[in-house]
Short mmCIF file of C-alpha atoms in Angstrom, two decimals:
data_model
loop_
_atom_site.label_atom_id
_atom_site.label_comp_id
_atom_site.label_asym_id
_atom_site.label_seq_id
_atom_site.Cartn_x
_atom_site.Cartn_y
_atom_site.Cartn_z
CA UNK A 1 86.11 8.27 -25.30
CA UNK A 2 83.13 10.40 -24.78
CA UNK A 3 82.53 13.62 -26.44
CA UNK A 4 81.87 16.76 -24.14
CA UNK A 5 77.91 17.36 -24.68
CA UNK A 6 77.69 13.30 -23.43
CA UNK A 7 75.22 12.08 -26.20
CA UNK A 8 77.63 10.13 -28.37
CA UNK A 9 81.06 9.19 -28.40
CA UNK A 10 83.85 11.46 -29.67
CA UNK A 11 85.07 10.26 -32.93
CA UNK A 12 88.71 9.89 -33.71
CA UNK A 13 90.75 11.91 -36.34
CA UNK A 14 90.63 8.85 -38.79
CA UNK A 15 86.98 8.09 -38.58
CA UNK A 16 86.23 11.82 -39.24
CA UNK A 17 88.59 12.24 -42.54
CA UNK A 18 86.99 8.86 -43.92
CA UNK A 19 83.41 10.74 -43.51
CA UNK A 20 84.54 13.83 -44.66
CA UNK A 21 86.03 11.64 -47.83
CA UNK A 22 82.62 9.79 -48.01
CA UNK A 23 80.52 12.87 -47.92
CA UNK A 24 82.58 14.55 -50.55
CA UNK A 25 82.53 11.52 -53.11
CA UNK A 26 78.15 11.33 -52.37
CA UNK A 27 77.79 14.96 -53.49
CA UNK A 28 80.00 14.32 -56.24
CA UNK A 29 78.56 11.41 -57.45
CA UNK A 30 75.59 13.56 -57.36
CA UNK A 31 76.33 16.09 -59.93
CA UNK A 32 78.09 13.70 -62.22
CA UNK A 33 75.10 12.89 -65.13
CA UNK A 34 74.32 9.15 -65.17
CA UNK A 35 73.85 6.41 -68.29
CA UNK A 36 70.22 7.27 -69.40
CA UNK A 37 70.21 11.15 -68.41
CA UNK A 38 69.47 13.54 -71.30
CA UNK A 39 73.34 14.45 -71.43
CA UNK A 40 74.77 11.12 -71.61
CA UNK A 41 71.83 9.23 -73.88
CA UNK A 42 72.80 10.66 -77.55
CA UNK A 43 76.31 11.39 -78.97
CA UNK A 44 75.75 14.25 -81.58
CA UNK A 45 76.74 12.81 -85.02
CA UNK A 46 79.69 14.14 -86.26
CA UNK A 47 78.03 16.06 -89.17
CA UNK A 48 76.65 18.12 -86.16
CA UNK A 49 79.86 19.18 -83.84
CA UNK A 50 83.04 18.87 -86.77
CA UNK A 51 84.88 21.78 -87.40
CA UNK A 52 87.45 23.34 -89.25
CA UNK A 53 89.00 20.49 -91.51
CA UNK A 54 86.32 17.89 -90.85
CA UNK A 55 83.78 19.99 -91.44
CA UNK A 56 84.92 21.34 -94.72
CA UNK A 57 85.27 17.78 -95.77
CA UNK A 58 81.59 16.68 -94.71
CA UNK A 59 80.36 19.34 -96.36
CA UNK A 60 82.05 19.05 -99.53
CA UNK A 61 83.75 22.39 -99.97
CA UNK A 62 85.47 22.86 -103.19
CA UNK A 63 87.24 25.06 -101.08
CA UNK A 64 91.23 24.88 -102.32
CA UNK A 65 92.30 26.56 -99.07
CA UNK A 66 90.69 23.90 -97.25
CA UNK A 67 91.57 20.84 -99.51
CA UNK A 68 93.78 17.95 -98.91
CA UNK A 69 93.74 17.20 -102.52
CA UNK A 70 97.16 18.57 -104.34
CA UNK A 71 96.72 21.26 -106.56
CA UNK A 72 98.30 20.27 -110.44
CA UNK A 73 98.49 21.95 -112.93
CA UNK A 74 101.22 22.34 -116.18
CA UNK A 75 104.83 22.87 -115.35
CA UNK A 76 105.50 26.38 -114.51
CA UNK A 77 107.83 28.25 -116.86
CA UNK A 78 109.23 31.51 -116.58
CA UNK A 79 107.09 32.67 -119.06
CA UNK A 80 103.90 31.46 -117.86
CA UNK A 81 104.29 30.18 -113.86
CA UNK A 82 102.44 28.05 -111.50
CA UNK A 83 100.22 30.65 -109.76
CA UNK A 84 99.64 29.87 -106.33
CA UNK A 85 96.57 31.70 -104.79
CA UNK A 86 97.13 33.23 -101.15
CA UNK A 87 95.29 35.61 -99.09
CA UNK A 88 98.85 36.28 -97.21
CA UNK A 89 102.43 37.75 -98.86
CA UNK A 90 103.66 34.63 -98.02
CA UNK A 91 102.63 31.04 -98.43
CA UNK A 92 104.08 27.59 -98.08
CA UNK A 93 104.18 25.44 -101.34
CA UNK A 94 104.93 21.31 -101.35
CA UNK A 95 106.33 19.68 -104.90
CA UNK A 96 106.57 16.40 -105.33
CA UNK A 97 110.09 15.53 -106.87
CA UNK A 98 111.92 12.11 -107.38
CA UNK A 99 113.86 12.56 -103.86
CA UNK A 100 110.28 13.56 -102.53
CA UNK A 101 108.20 16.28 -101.26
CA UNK A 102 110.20 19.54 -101.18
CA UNK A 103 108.54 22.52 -99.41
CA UNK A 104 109.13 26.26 -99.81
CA UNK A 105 108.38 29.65 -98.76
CA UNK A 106 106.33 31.15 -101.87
CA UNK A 107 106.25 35.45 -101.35
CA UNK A 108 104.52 37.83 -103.32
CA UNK A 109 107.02 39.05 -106.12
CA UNK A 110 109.08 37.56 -109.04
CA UNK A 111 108.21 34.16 -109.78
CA UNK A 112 110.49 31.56 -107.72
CA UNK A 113 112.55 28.83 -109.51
CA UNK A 114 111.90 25.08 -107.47
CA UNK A 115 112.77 22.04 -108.84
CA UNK A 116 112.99 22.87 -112.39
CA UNK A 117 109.54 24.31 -112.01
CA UNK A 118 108.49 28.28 -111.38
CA UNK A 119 105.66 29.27 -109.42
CA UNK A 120 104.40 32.75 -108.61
CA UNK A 121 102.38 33.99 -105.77
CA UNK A 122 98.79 35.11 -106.59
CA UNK A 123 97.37 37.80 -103.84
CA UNK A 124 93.81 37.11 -103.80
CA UNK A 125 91.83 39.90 -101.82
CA UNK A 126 89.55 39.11 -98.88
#
């Protein structure tokens, strides 16, 4: 069929979705940076874009907040207790007992009694 001006010949609805589709993916392809452009040649070393955790750790932070390493100490009597430092009133402790890892809700107050052990919050302003 023939379009209305005469000069070429009317396309049908198929042919003019797979242009529209072909003209969409060339623009795209377009803006999309290739192998060898300035944002695809380097990945940043990780020392450059950790965070949080990671970074911490490449850095070497003594940092007991931040370290994976369990805190020990002597056994925690009611006369002398585990102090556990926390910027909170509340903190969540892990002990490592024979039936394994038993976690607790540590608050500011009396010391607690946990496995045989007693541990006592330590508020630490900041």
């Amino acid at each position: 069929p023939r379009s209305l001006s005469g000069s070429r010949p009317a396309l049908s609805s198929k042919t003019t979705m797979s242009l529209v589709a072909l003209r969409c993916a060339t623009r795209a392809s377009r803006a999309v940076p290739r192998a060898g452009s300035r944002f695809l040649s380097e990945v940043p070393p990780s020392k450059e874009q950790a965070t949080g955790m990671e970074r911490k750790e490449i850095e070497g932070s003594k940092d007991v907040f931040w370290s994976r390493e369990p805190v020990s100490g002597p056994k925690g009597t009611i006369d002398k207790p585990a102090m556990i430092p926390s910027f909170n009133d509340s903190r969540v402790v892990g002990i490592d007992t024979e039936a394994g890892v038993v976690y607790f809700r540590l608050d500011v107050g009396p010391p607690a009694k946990v496995a045989g052990q007693f541990f006592q919050l330590q508020k630490i302003e900041g």
